[in-house]
mmCIF file of C-alpha atoms in Angstrom:
data_model
loop_
_atom_site.group_PDB
_atom_site.id
_atom_site.type_symbol
_atom_site.label_atom_id
_atom_site.label_comp_id
_atom_site.label_asym_id
_atom_site.label_seq_id
_atom_site.Cartn_x
_atom_site.Cartn_y
_atom_site.Cartn_z
ATOM 1 C CA PRO O 149 7.235 31.323 6.709
ATOM 2 C CA HIS O 150 5.717 28.597 8.851
ATOM 3 C CA SER O 151 4.883 25.738 6.500
ATOM 4 C CA ALA O 152 3.853 22.132 7.019
ATOM 5 C CA HIS O 153 5.078 19.623 4.482
ATOM 6 C CA ILE O 154 1.843 17.606 4.568
ATOM 7 C CA GLU O 155 -1.606 18.757 5.674
ATOM 8 C CA ILE O 156 -4.629 16.440 5.874
ATOM 9 C CA CYS O 157 -8.258 17.414 5.167
ATOM 10 C CA LYS O 158 -11.075 14.904 5.747
ATOM 11 C CA VAL O 159 -13.858 15.298 3.182
ATOM 12 C CA LYS O 160 -17.313 14.388 4.502
ATOM 13 C CA GLY O 161 -20.791 14.577 3.058
ATOM 14 C CA GLU O 162 -21.496 17.877 4.828
ATOM 15 C CA THR O 163 -18.204 19.491 3.747
ATOM 16 C CA ILE O 164 -19.089 22.486 1.584
ATOM 17 C CA ARG O 165 -17.108 23.806 -1.381
ATOM 18 C CA ARG O 166 -16.058 26.992 0.438
ATOM 19 C CA GLU O 167 -14.427 24.937 3.196
ATOM 20 C CA LEU O 168 -12.496 22.903 0.636
ATOM 21 C CA ILE O 169 -11.255 25.980 -1.184
ATOM 22 C CA SER O 170 -9.945 27.430 2.074
ATOM 23 C CA GLU O 171 -7.937 24.197 2.488
ATOM 24 C CA PHE O 172 -6.693 24.326 -1.109
ATOM 25 C CA LYS O 173 -5.511 27.899 -0.652
ATOM 26 C CA LYS O 174 -3.065 26.726 2.016
ATOM 27 C CA LEU O 175 -0.882 25.561 -0.871
ATOM 28 C CA GLU O 176 -0.915 28.935 -2.597
ATOM 29 C CA ASP O 177 -0.456 30.794 0.694
ATOM 30 C CA TYR O 178 2.690 28.742 1.536
ATOM 31 C CA LEU O 179 1.039 27.137 4.573
ATOM 32 C CA CYS O 180 1.713 23.608 3.304
ATOM 33 C CA ASN O 181 3.466 21.832 0.443
ATOM 34 C CA ASN O 182 1.258 18.785 -0.015
ATOM 35 C CA LEU O 183 -2.418 18.446 0.856
ATOM 36 C CA THR O 184 -4.069 15.065 1.444
ATOM 37 C CA LEU O 185 -7.841 14.876 0.945
ATOM 38 C CA VAL O 186 -9.271 11.854 2.754
ATOM 39 C CA PHE O 187 -12.542 10.450 1.358
ATOM 40 C CA ASP O 188 -14.152 7.890 3.641
ATOM 41 C CA SER O 189 -16.419 5.025 2.561
ATOM 42 C CA GLU O 190 -19.606 6.864 3.513
ATOM 43 C CA PHE O 191 -18.708 9.820 1.308
ATOM 44 C CA LEU O 192 -18.054 7.582 -1.687
ATOM 45 C CA LYS O 193 -21.255 5.579 -1.150
ATOM 46 C CA ASN O 194 -23.666 8.417 -0.411
ATOM 47 C CA CYS O 195 -22.427 11.412 -2.399
ATOM 48 C CA PRO O 196 -23.300 11.681 -6.083
ATOM 49 C CA ARG O 197 -20.504 10.796 -8.490
ATOM 50 C CA GLU O 198 -20.585 14.383 -9.796
ATOM 51 C CA ARG O 199 -19.852 15.715 -6.287
ATOM 52 C CA VAL O 200 -16.704 13.605 -5.965
ATOM 53 C CA ILE O 201 -15.459 14.522 -9.448
ATOM 54 C CA GLU O 202 -16.196 18.203 -8.776
ATOM 55 C CA THR O 203 -14.043 18.031 -5.634
ATOM 56 C CA LEU O 204 -11.159 16.486 -7.576
ATOM 57 C CA GLU O 205 -11.424 18.976 -10.431
ATOM 58 C CA THR O 206 -11.649 21.943 -8.048
ATOM 59 C CA ALA O 207 -8.447 20.832 -6.354
ATOM 60 C CA SER O 208 -6.623 20.427 -9.657
ATOM 61 C CA ALA O 209 -7.179 24.130 -10.408
ATOM 62 C CA PHE O 210 -4.838 25.058 -7.536
ATOM 63 C CA LYS O 211 -1.046 24.917 -7.639
ATOM 64 C CA GLY O 212 0.533 22.271 -5.464
ATOM 65 C CA THR O 213 0.619 18.528 -4.897
ATOM 66 C CA PHE O 214 -2.616 16.821 -3.878
ATOM 67 C CA TYR O 215 -3.015 13.338 -2.446
ATOM 68 C CA PHE O 216 -6.565 11.969 -2.833
ATOM 69 C CA SER O 217 -6.942 9.196 -0.262
ATOM 70 C CA PHE O 218 -9.536 6.420 -0.559
ATOM 71 C CA PRO O 219 -10.111 3.291 1.550
ATOM 72 C CA VAL O 220 -8.586 0.388 -0.356
ATOM 73 C CA SER O 221 -11.860 -1.486 0.252
ATOM 74 C CA GLU O 222 -13.442 1.060 -2.133
ATOM 75 C CA ALA O 223 -10.704 0.715 -4.765
ATOM 76 C CA GLU O 224 -13.119 -0.270 -7.523
ATOM 77 C CA THR O 225 -15.480 2.638 -6.797
ATOM 78 C CA ALA O 226 -12.571 5.091 -6.678
ATOM 79 C CA ALA O 227 -11.048 3.650 -9.867
ATOM 80 C CA ASN O 228 -14.272 4.353 -11.772
ATOM 81 C CA LEU O 229 -13.851 8.025 -10.831
ATOM 82 C CA ILE O 230 -10.110 8.192 -11.500
ATOM 83 C CA ARG O 231 -10.408 6.670 -14.991
ATOM 84 C CA SER O 232 -12.449 9.639 -16.153
ATOM 85 C CA LEU O 233 -9.813 12.195 -15.083
ATOM 86 C CA GLU O 234 -6.865 13.527 -17.064
ATOM 87 C CA PRO O 235 -3.569 12.300 -15.546
ATOM 88 C CA LYS O 236 -1.523 15.037 -13.851
ATOM 89 C CA GLU O 237 1.816 14.617 -12.117
ATOM 90 C CA ASP O 238 0.752 16.742 -9.128
ATOM 91 C CA LEU O 239 -2.317 14.547 -8.464
ATOM 92 C CA ILE O 240 -1.598 11.368 -6.506
ATOM 93 C CA PHE O 241 -4.338 8.855 -5.745
ATOM 94 C CA GLN O 242 -3.759 7.067 -2.466
ATOM 95 C CA PHE O 243 -5.358 3.793 -1.395
ATOM 96 C CA GLU O 244 -5.150 3.192 2.322
ATOM 97 C CA GLY O 245 -5.544 0.119 4.505
ATOM 98 C CA GLU O 246 -5.019 -3.635 4.656
ATOM 99 C CA ILE O 247 -5.791 -5.368 1.357
ATOM 100 C CA GLU O 248 -7.955 -8.495 1.425
ATOM 101 C CA GLU O 249 -8.290 -9.199 -2.316
ATOM 102 C CA LYS O 250 -4.668 -8.557 -3.267
ATOM 103 C CA GLU O 251 -4.770 -9.722 -6.893
ATOM 104 C CA LYS O 252 -7.868 -7.645 -7.624
ATOM 105 C CA ALA O 253 -6.372 -4.531 -5.972
ATOM 106 C CA ALA O 254 -3.090 -5.019 -7.824
ATOM 107 C CA GLY O 255 -4.924 -5.260 -11.141
ATOM 108 C CA ILE O 256 -6.769 -1.997 -10.480
ATOM 109 C CA MET O 257 -3.601 -0.120 -9.472
ATOM 110 C CA VAL O 258 -1.556 -1.359 -12.431
ATOM 111 C CA GLU O 259 -4.379 -0.409 -14.806
ATOM 112 C CA LEU O 260 -4.608 3.124 -13.414
ATOM 113 C CA ALA O 261 -0.819 3.545 -13.561
ATOM 114 C CA LYS O 262 -0.810 2.461 -17.204
ATOM 115 C CA LEU O 263 -3.392 5.175 -17.861
ATOM 116 C CA GLY O 264 -0.819 7.667 -16.545
ATOM 117 C CA HIS O 265 -2.039 8.184 -12.968
ATOM 118 C CA ASN O 266 0.305 8.161 -9.952
ATOM 119 C CA ILE O 267 -0.973 5.614 -7.442
ATOM 120 C CA LEU O 268 0.085 5.341 -3.798
ATOM 121 C CA TRP O 269 -0.760 2.502 -1.424
ATOM 122 C CA VAL O 270 -0.123 2.699 2.322
ATOM 123 C CA LYS O 271 -1.105 0.053 4.857
ATOM 124 C CA ASN O 272 -1.418 2.634 7.640
ATOM 125 C CA ASP O 273 -1.772 6.412 7.762
ATOM 126 C CA LEU O 274 1.245 8.264 6.422
ATOM 127 C CA THR O 275 2.699 10.307 9.260
ATOM 128 C CA PRO O 276 2.037 14.026 8.636
ATOM 129 C CA ILE O 277 5.456 15.608 8.125
ATOM 130 C CA SER O 278 5.657 19.143 9.521
ATOM 131 C CA GLN O 279 9.047 19.838 7.949
ATOM 132 C CA LEU O 280 11.178 17.857 5.510
ATOM 133 C CA ILE O 281 14.965 18.177 5.571
ATOM 134 C CA ALA O 282 16.941 16.767 2.637
ATOM 135 C CA VAL O 283 20.582 15.674 2.899
ATOM 136 C CA ASN O 284 22.682 15.296 -0.275
ATOM 137 C CA LEU O 285 24.175 11.843 0.214
ATOM 138 C CA PRO O 286 25.992 11.482 -3.169
ATOM 139 C CA ARG O 287 28.058 14.588 -2.520
ATOM 140 C CA ILE O 288 29.208 13.185 0.814
ATOM 141 C CA VAL O 289 30.287 9.987 -0.945
ATOM 142 C CA TYR O 290 32.119 11.882 -3.708
ATOM 143 C CA LYS O 291 34.128 13.757 -1.082
ATOM 144 C CA ASN O 292 34.917 10.586 0.872
ATOM 145 C CA LYS O 293 38.429 9.669 -0.259
ATOM 146 C CA GLU O 294 38.806 6.881 2.289
ATOM 147 C CA ALA O 295 36.180 4.673 0.590
ATOM 148 C CA ASN O 296 35.165 2.862 3.789
ATOM 149 C CA ILE O 297 31.821 2.776 5.525
ATOM 150 C CA GLU O 298 33.146 4.037 8.861
ATOM 151 C CA GLN O 299 34.513 7.215 7.271
ATOM 152 C CA LEU O 300 31.315 7.681 5.275
ATOM 153 C CA LEU O 301 29.203 7.633 8.441
ATOM 154 C CA LEU O 302 31.580 10.114 10.109
ATOM 155 C CA ASP O 303 31.272 12.437 7.084
ATOM 156 C CA LEU O 304 27.483 12.093 7.153
ATOM 157 C CA GLN O 305 27.051 12.980 10.832
ATOM 158 C CA PRO O 306 27.544 16.788 10.482
ATOM 159 C CA SER O 307 24.700 16.930 7.938
ATOM 160 C CA LEU O 308 22.428 14.920 10.235
ATOM 161 C CA GLU O 309 23.326 17.219 13.132
ATOM 162 C CA ALA O 310 22.454 20.229 10.960
ATOM 163 C CA ALA O 311 19.127 18.585 10.045
ATOM 164 C CA VAL O 312 18.195 18.147 13.707
ATOM 165 C CA HIS O 313 19.265 21.727 14.480
ATOM 166 C CA ALA O 314 17.115 23.040 11.594
ATOM 167 C CA CYS O 315 14.118 21.113 12.942
ATOM 168 C CA ARG O 316 14.702 22.535 16.414
ATOM 169 C CA GLN O 317 14.851 26.104 15.049
ATOM 170 C CA TYR O 318 11.648 25.468 13.113
ATOM 171 C CA ARG O 319 9.856 24.175 16.194
ATOM 172 C CA LEU O 320 11.022 27.121 18.316
ATOM 173 C CA TYR O 321 9.689 29.530 15.698
ATOM 174 C CA ALA O 322 6.340 27.715 15.499
ATOM 175 C CA GLN O 323 6.057 27.570 19.279
ATOM 176 C CA ALA O 324 6.813 31.281 19.654
ATOM 177 C CA ASN O 325 4.074 32.087 17.138
ATOM 178 C CA GLY O 326 1.464 29.713 18.558
ATOM 179 C CA GLN O 327 1.630 27.425 15.532
ATOM 180 C CA LEU O 328 3.267 24.349 17.022
ATOM 181 C CA ARG O 329 1.041 21.277 17.128
ATOM 182 C CA MET O 330 1.999 18.287 19.238
ATOM 183 C CA SER O 331 1.230 16.021 16.276
ATOM 184 C CA ASP O 332 3.854 17.746 14.098
ATOM 185 C CA ILE O 333 6.823 15.484 13.390
ATOM 186 C CA PRO O 334 9.758 16.610 11.230
ATOM 187 C CA GLY O 335 11.347 14.244 8.755
ATOM 188 C CA CYS O 336 14.835 13.817 7.293
ATOM 189 C CA GLU O 337 15.444 12.232 3.889
ATOM 190 C CA LEU O 338 18.794 11.041 2.552
ATOM 191 C CA ILE O 339 18.557 12.018 -1.100
ATOM 192 C CA GLY O 340 20.378 9.863 -3.646
ATOM 193 C CA LEU O 341 21.040 6.650 -1.731
ATOM 194 C CA ARG O 342 21.100 4.471 -4.852
ATOM 195 C CA GLU O 343 23.471 6.842 -6.631
ATOM 196 C CA ALA O 344 25.690 7.073 -3.560
ATOM 197 C CA ILE O 345 25.824 3.292 -3.176
ATOM 198 C CA SER O 346 26.718 2.929 -6.858
ATOM 199 C CA ALA O 347 29.579 5.420 -6.479
ATOM 200 C CA PHE O 348 30.703 3.812 -3.219
ATOM 201 C CA CYS O 349 30.578 0.142 -4.250
ATOM 202 C CA GLY O 350 31.215 0.474 -7.966
ATOM 203 C CA GLN O 351 27.981 -1.382 -8.684
ATOM 204 C CA ASP O 352 24.338 -1.038 -7.733
ATOM 205 C CA LYS O 353 22.895 -4.536 -7.631
ATOM 206 C CA SER O 354 25.098 -6.749 -5.475
ATOM 207 C CA GLU O 355 24.306 -8.101 -2.022
ATOM 208 C CA GLU O 356 27.064 -5.817 -0.750
ATOM 209 C CA SER O 357 25.186 -2.753 -2.022
ATOM 210 C CA PHE O 358 22.055 -3.709 -0.074
ATOM 211 C CA ARG O 359 24.149 -4.345 3.041
ATOM 212 C CA ILE O 360 25.835 -0.935 2.761
ATOM 213 C CA ALA O 361 22.471 0.776 2.138
ATOM 214 C CA SER O 362 20.961 -0.902 5.207
ATOM 215 C CA THR O 363 23.973 0.139 7.320
ATOM 216 C CA ILE O 364 23.707 3.790 6.205
ATOM 217 C CA LEU O 365 19.958 3.967 6.878
ATOM 218 C CA SER O 366 20.101 2.215 10.249
ATOM 219 C CA ALA O 367 23.031 4.305 11.474
ATOM 220 C CA SER O 368 21.407 7.530 10.243
ATOM 221 C CA ARG O 369 18.167 6.727 12.029
ATOM 222 C CA GLU O 370 20.015 5.984 15.273
ATOM 223 C CA ILE O 371 21.951 9.270 15.039
ATOM 224 C CA LEU O 372 18.815 11.312 14.268
ATOM 225 C CA HIS O 373 16.820 9.793 17.134
ATOM 226 C CA ARG O 374 19.644 10.283 19.606
ATOM 227 C CA LEU O 375 20.251 13.926 18.693
ATOM 228 C CA ALA O 376 16.554 14.821 18.546
ATOM 229 C CA GLY O 377 15.948 13.076 21.884
ATOM 230 C CA ALA O 378 18.412 15.478 23.490
ATOM 231 C CA TYR O 379 16.018 18.303 22.514
ATOM 232 C CA TYR O 380 12.917 16.336 23.612
ATOM 233 C CA PHE O 381 11.269 15.949 20.222
ATOM 234 C CA ASP O 382 11.019 13.185 17.652
ATOM 235 C CA ILE O 383 12.326 13.132 14.090
ATOM 236 C CA GLN O 384 11.775 10.426 11.493
ATOM 237 C CA LEU O 385 14.002 9.112 8.732
ATOM 238 C CA VAL O 386 11.557 9.068 5.817
ATOM 239 C CA THR O 387 11.519 8.008 2.198
ATOM 240 C CA GLY O 388 9.577 8.800 -0.931
ATOM 241 C CA TYR O 389 9.151 12.586 -0.872
ATOM 242 C CA GLY O 390 12.106 14.466 -2.315
ATOM 243 C CA ARG O 391 12.089 14.372 -6.128
ATOM 244 C CA ASP O 392 12.438 18.157 -6.261
ATOM 245 C CA PHE O 393 15.434 18.001 -3.916
ATOM 246 C CA GLY O 394 16.815 15.155 -5.993
ATOM 247 C CA LYS O 395 16.661 17.221 -9.172
ATOM 248 C CA ARG O 396 18.343 20.192 -7.530
ATOM 249 C CA PHE O 397 21.068 18.060 -5.977
ATOM 250 C CA SER O 398 21.817 16.060 -9.132
ATOM 251 C CA VAL O 399 22.238 19.284 -11.136
ATOM 252 C CA LEU O 400 24.458 20.705 -8.388
ATOM 253 C CA ASP O 401 26.620 17.581 -8.284
ATOM 254 C CA GLU O 402 26.988 17.539 -12.064
ATOM 255 C CA ARG O 403 28.435 21.030 -11.824
ATOM 256 C CA LEU O 404 30.771 20.154 -8.954
ATOM 257 C CA PHE O 405 31.804 16.670 -10.108
ATOM 258 C CA PRO O 406 31.485 16.559 -13.935
ATOM 259 C CA GLU O 407 34.191 13.900 -14.234
ATOM 260 C CA ILE O 408 32.053 11.475 -12.215
ATOM 261 C CA PHE O 409 28.926 12.063 -14.269
ATOM 262 C CA GLY O 410 30.726 11.980 -17.612
ATOM 263 C CA PHE O 411 29.053 15.188 -18.753
ATOM 264 C CA LEU O 412 30.708 18.302 -20.121
ATOM 265 C CA PRO O 413 31.160 21.265 -17.752
ATOM 266 C CA PHE O 414 28.334 23.796 -17.770
ATOM 267 C CA HIS O 415 30.386 26.550 -19.408
ATOM 268 C CA ASP O 416 30.221 24.585 -22.661
ATOM 269 C CA PRO O 417 27.685 26.117 -25.141
ATOM 270 C CA ASP O 418 25.685 22.882 -25.220
ATOM 271 C CA ALA O 419 25.880 22.214 -21.503
ATOM 272 C CA GLU O 420 22.554 23.831 -20.601
ATOM 273 C CA ALA O 421 20.758 21.147 -22.581
ATOM 274 C CA LEU O 422 22.470 18.489 -20.474
ATOM 275 C CA ARG O 423 20.683 19.714 -17.338
ATOM 276 C CA HIS O 424 17.464 18.172 -18.630
ATOM 277 C CA ASN O 425 19.130 14.784 -19.103
ATOM 278 C CA ILE O 426 20.246 14.436 -15.496
ATOM 279 C CA PRO O 427 17.715 12.291 -13.626
ATOM 280 C CA PRO O 428 16.620 13.348 -10.139
ATOM 281 C CA TYR O 429 18.027 11.577 -7.135
ATOM 282 C CA ALA O 430 15.655 9.762 -4.841
ATOM 283 C CA LEU O 431 16.164 8.019 -1.517
ATOM 284 C CA LEU O 432 15.275 4.602 -2.916
ATOM 285 C CA GLU O 433 13.580 4.243 -6.254
ATOM 286 C CA THR O 434 13.352 1.262 -8.552
ATOM 287 C CA ASN O 435 14.451 1.406 -12.170
ATOM 288 C CA PRO O 436 12.453 -0.075 -15.096
ATOM 289 C CA GLY O 437 15.149 -2.727 -15.614
ATOM 290 C CA ASP O 438 15.160 -3.965 -12.018
ATOM 291 C CA SER O 439 14.263 -7.608 -11.484
ATOM 292 C CA PRO O 440 11.505 -8.601 -9.023
ATOM 293 C CA GLU O 441 14.229 -9.798 -6.638
ATOM 294 C CA GLU O 442 15.988 -6.415 -6.736
ATOM 295 C CA ILE O 443 12.738 -4.531 -6.100
ATOM 296 C CA GLN O 444 11.953 -6.724 -3.113
ATOM 297 C CA ASN O 445 15.508 -6.314 -1.776
ATOM 298 C CA TRP O 446 15.172 -2.518 -1.924
ATOM 299 C CA LEU O 447 11.816 -2.706 -0.171
ATOM 300 C CA LYS O 448 13.328 -4.876 2.565
ATOM 301 C CA THR O 449 16.086 -2.264 2.928
ATOM 302 C CA VAL O 450 13.500 0.507 3.328
ATOM 303 C CA ASN O 451 11.526 -1.536 5.848
ATOM 304 C CA ALA O 452 14.627 -2.160 7.938
ATOM 305 C CA GLY O 453 16.105 1.334 7.834
ATOM 306 C CA CYS O 454 13.380 4.017 7.691
ATOM 307 C CA ASP O 455 10.649 5.125 10.061
ATOM 308 C CA SER O 456 7.946 5.942 7.500
ATOM 309 C CA GLY O 457 7.280 6.695 3.858
ATOM 310 C CA PHE O 458 6.939 4.744 0.637
ATOM 311 C CA LEU O 459 9.024 3.277 -2.184
ATOM 312 C CA PRO O 460 8.477 4.734 -5.684
ATOM 313 C CA ILE O 461 8.440 1.913 -8.235
ATOM 314 C CA SER O 462 8.039 1.727 -11.976
ATOM 315 C CA VAL O 463 4.852 0.006 -13.108
ATOM 316 C CA PRO O 464 5.352 -3.680 -12.154
ATOM 317 C CA ASP O 465 3.465 -6.685 -13.338
ATOM 318 C CA GLN O 466 0.394 -7.607 -11.358
ATOM 319 C CA GLN O 467 1.916 -10.632 -9.622
ATOM 320 C CA LEU O 468 4.929 -8.681 -8.355
ATOM 321 C CA LEU O 469 2.713 -5.944 -6.948
ATOM 322 C CA THR O 470 0.582 -8.579 -5.214
ATOM 323 C CA ASN O 471 3.708 -9.893 -3.471
ATOM 324 C CA LEU O 472 4.823 -6.389 -2.442
ATOM 325 C CA PHE O 473 1.587 -5.835 -0.501
ATOM 326 C CA ASP O 474 2.970 -8.120 2.216
ATOM 327 C CA TYR O 475 5.428 -5.436 3.344
ATOM 328 C CA ASN O 476 4.528 -2.713 5.837
ATOM 329 C CA PHE O 477 5.919 0.193 3.818
ATOM 330 C CA GLY O 478 3.880 2.029 1.213
ATOM 331 C CA LEU O 479 4.350 1.841 -2.559
ATOM 332 C CA MET O 480 4.194 4.650 -5.106
ATOM 333 C CA ILE O 481 3.381 3.330 -8.597
ATOM 334 C CA LYS O 482 4.433 5.994 -11.076
ATOM 335 C CA GLY O 483 2.116 6.623 -13.997
ATOM 336 C CA GLU O 484 3.619 5.385 -17.262
ATOM 337 C CA LYS O 485 2.753 8.481 -19.284
ATOM 338 C CA ASP O 486 4.209 10.686 -16.574
ATOM 339 C CA ALA O 487 7.472 8.817 -16.043
ATOM 340 C CA ALA O 488 9.266 10.043 -19.175
ATOM 341 C CA SER O 489 8.569 13.746 -18.658
ATOM 342 C CA GLU O 490 8.793 13.863 -14.870
ATOM 343 C CA ASP O 491 12.592 13.948 -14.774
ATOM 344 C CA GLU O 492 12.719 16.999 -17.035
ATOM 345 C CA ARG O 493 10.903 19.247 -14.600
ATOM 346 C CA PHE O 494 12.671 21.308 -11.959
ATOM 347 C CA ILE O 495 10.205 21.799 -9.108
ATOM 348 C CA GLU O 496 11.107 24.352 -6.453
ATOM 349 C CA ASN O 497 8.907 23.280 -3.539
ATOM 350 C CA ARG O 498 8.241 26.021 -1.049
ATOM 351 C CA GLY O 499 8.735 25.910 2.691
ATOM 352 C CA GLN O 500 11.251 23.066 2.610
ATOM 353 C CA THR O 501 14.897 23.067 3.631
ATOM 354 C CA SER O 502 17.888 21.664 1.744
ATOM 355 C CA LEU O 503 21.247 20.896 3.313
ATOM 356 C CA PHE O 504 24.099 20.849 0.812
#
């Protein structure tokens, strides 16, 4: 089925409930995976509080991931609405735009995250992703016996070529069925970069690890752009989307490489329980024990190597978050209540493609 990874719906004062429901049903009808509802300043100022809350609650009744986007200039107004809602892992509250009062905005976002809400900040619009391709980077590293960066990049290229080919097939299908929009841009995500770097370097926090990560991202982006350019379309190397892919890949790799993970093989009677203890892979994601310097180094790596996206981070202190606003890439602050249970879920997102 033709499916966009992200669809955007702008909610205005004259938008009626029936129009919203038709947008929400795109998730259940497999027409998109994530839906972003954009509330502008006029809507927040002029519509009754009950109208905004009703829109949020109506959306939460549908299956799928919703992004509720507010101007960061209205962060305090939006926060008053968000506080009254029950945290849900499929509801993500996005603040968009340049931040003037950074300490105040950071305080609001940290507070909401500690209440259990997932908070996303982006300086500019997130690029709508028409199709998301995930590449299993740890598996490529595990199979790389040469243990050098040149061989790793050679082993990675066939997966990147397959990603570009999958995007081309998708676009040809959409074009043949009159569903191709010129604004549609496919994205490729290298799942499990931190895990791959740890396996490759033997450690995860040295300057060498950041250098290797930057090399992999920069080379991957160059390869993707070159191959896609031959077919006259664009593709972006993105970050921040693939937790469902990460879960699937980490379970797969545990089965294929149990000696690396230190877990028992799955044929053991107790092995099924181990599946819930394997954390999902992500492209780049901070850990609760990371120092402020490590978080900023990962964010610099993302800025240098990816075209768009955001960095998921554990709830930081207010001062650290204030400093992170100076970067161009977005930040996903994971809700504290949600963080412990999120890894246990296996989400099979529809309409996406995985390359093993």
